[in-house]
XYZ file of C-alpha atoms in Angstrom:
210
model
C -60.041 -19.249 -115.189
C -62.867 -17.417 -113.317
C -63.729 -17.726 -109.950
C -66.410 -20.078 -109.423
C -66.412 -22.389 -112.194
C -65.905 -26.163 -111.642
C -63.378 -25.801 -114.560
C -63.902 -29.931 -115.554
C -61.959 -29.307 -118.649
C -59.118 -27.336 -117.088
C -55.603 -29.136 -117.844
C -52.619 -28.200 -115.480
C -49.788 -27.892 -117.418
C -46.050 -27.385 -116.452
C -44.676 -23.671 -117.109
C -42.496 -21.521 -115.799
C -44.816 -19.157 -115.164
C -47.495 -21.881 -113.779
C -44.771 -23.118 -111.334
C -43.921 -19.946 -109.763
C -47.471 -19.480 -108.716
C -46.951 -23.099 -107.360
C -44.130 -21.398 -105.466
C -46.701 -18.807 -104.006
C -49.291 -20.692 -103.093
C -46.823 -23.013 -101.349
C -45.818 -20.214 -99.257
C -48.881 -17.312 -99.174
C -51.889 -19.512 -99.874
C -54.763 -21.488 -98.522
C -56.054 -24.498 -100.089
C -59.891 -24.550 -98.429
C -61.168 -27.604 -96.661
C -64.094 -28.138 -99.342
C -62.254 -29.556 -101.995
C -62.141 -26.629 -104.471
C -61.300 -23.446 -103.076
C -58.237 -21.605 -102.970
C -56.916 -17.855 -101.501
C -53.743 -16.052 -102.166
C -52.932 -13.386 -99.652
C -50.263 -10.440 -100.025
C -49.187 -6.980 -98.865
C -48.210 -6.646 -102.199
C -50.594 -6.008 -104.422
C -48.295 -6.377 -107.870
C -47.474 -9.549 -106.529
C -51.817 -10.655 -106.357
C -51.623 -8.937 -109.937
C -48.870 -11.099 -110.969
C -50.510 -14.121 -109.325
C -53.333 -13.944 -111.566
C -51.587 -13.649 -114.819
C -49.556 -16.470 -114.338
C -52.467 -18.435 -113.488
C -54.777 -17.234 -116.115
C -57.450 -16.082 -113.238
C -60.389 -13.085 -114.231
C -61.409 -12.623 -110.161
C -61.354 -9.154 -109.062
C -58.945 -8.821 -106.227
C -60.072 -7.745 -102.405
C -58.838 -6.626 -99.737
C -58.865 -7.432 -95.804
C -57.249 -6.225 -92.384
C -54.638 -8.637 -90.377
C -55.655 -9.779 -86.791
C -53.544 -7.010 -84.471
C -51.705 -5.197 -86.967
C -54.606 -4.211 -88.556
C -52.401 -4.036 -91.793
C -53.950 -3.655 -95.342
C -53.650 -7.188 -97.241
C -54.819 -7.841 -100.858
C -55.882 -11.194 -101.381
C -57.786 -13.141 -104.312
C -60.128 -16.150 -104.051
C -61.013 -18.829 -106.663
C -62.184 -22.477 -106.916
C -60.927 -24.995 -109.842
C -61.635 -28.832 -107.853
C -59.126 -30.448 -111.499
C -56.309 -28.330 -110.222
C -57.321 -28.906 -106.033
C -57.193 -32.513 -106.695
C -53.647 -31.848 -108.865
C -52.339 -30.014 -105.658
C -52.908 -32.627 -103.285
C -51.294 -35.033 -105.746
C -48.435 -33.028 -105.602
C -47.993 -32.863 -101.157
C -50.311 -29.728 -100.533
C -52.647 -29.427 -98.041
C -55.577 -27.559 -96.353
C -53.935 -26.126 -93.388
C -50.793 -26.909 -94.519
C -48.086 -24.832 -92.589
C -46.284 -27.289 -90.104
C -47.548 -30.370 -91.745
C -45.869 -29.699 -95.635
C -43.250 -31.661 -96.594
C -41.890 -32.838 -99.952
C -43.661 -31.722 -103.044
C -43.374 -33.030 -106.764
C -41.702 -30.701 -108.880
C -39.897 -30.940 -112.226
C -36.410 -30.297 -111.752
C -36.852 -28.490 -114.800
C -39.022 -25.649 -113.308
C -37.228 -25.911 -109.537
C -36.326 -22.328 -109.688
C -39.284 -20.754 -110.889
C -40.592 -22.780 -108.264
C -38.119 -21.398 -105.817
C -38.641 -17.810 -106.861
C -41.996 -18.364 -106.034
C -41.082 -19.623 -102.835
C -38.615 -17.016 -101.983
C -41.005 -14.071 -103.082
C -43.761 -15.547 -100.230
C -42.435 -15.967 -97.860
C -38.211 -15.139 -98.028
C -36.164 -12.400 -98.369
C -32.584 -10.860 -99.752
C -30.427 -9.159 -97.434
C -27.587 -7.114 -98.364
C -25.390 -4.790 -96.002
C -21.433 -3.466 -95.461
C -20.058 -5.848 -92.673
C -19.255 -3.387 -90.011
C -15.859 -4.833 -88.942
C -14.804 -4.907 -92.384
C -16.259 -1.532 -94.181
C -15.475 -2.749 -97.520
C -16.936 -6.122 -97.522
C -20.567 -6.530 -98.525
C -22.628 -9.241 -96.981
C -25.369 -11.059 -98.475
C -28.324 -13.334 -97.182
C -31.304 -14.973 -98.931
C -33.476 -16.673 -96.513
C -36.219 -19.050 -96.791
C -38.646 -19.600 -93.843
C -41.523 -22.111 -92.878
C -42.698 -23.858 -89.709
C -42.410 -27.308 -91.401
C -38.592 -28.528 -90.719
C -39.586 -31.272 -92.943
C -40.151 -28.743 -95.789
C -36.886 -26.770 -95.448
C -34.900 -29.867 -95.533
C -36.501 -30.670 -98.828
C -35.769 -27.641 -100.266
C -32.023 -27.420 -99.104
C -31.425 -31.555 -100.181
C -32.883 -30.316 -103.565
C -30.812 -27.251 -103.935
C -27.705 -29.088 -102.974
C -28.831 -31.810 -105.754
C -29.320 -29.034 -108.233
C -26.525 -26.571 -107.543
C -23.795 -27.725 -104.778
C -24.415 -25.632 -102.604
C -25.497 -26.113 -98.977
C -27.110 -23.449 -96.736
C -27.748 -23.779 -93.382
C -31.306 -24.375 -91.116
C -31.580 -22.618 -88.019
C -34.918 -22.778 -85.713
C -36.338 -19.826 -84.753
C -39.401 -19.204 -82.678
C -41.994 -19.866 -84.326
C -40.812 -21.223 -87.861
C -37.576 -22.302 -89.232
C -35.177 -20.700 -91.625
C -32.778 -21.761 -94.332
C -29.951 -19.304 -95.210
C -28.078 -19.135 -97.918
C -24.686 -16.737 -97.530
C -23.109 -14.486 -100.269
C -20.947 -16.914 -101.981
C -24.177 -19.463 -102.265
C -26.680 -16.445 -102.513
C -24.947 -15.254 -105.757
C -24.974 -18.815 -107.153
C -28.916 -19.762 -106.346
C -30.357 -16.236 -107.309
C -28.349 -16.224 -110.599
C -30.357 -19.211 -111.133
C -33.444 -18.181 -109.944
C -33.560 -14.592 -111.716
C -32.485 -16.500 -114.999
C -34.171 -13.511 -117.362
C -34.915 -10.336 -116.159
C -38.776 -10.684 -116.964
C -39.386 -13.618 -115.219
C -42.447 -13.038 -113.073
C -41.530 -12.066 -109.784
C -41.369 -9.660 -107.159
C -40.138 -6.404 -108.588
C -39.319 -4.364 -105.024
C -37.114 -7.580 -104.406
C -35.722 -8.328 -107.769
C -34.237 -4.685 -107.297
C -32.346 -5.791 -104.579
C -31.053 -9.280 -106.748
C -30.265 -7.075 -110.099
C -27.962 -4.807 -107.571
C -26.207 -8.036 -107.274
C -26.158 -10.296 -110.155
């Protein structure tokens, strides 16, 4: 898929591979107001690497600066209007943050999905609980500033796996945490393989676990 091409013929097809870039651009991109453009942003630039092969894309990969931080970002920009339209089929959105709600996704790809998710915008925690030296504690936390969203993805979890997590509102966004006995149950389902696409800095963290 290259960058600028209205890609009439393009046919979006469920993989696991295709719906853990969902998962990204749920979380890291930006679906452009014209009706065909898209951007993935990340610090990480294996991550923009990985982005494109699962998506098939040939656009070289850029970089730009953050507003204060001034921080490094790598980002890639493309424009396919068949999969656009597919998106917004789905429940994405231009400006999409506090607005995004419940999206259509195959049970069957959930976690790869989820993964996605999780490596955007989420993280795994690990550390020795300090009143018990010997106990390990473990967190894996996904964030958003749509409620709405969260709740969908916790009601779906539950659906898929028992388990429950908790939603707590921060400043500025909303989180939904997952504890060790839960944590161990979702990320054995979401690192199913040990080369499914994903972030490797974090996967080293999950493979320390599983």
């Amino acid at each position: 898929m290259r960058g600028n091409q209205k890609n009439k013929d393009y046919v979006v097809r469920w993989t696991a591979e295709f719906a853990y870039a969902i998962g990204l651009i749920t979380t890291d991109g930006c679906l452009s107001p014209d009706g065909r453009h898209f951007d993935f942003t990340s610090k990480d630039i294996q991550l923009i690497k990985t982005f494109k092969k699962c998506l098939g894309l040939k656009v070289k990969i850029g970089t730009k600066n953050s507003g204060y931080s001034k921080k490094k970002y790598y980002h890639v920009q493309f424009g396919n209007v068949v999969l656009y339209k597919w998106l917004l089929n789905i429940g994405l959105m231009p400006n999409k943050s506090k607005i995004i709600g419940v999206l259509k996704i195959p049970d069957k790809y959930f976690f790869d999905f989820l993964r996605g998710h999780l490596d955007g915008d989420g993280y795994v925690r690990k550390f020795q609980d300090q009143v018990y030296p010997n106990s390990q504690r473990v967190y894996t936390n996904f964030h958003s500033a749509s409620l709405k969203h969260l709740q969908w993805l916790q009601e779906r979890t539950k659906k898929l796996l028992s388990i429950n997590g908790f939603i707590m509102h921060k400043i500025r966004e909303f989180s939904l945490t997952y504890a060790k006995k839960e944590s161990l149950k979702l990320l054995s389902h979401l690192y199913y393989d040990s080369n499914v696409p994903c972030l490797r800095r974090k996967y080293k963290i999950v493979e320390s676990l599983l």
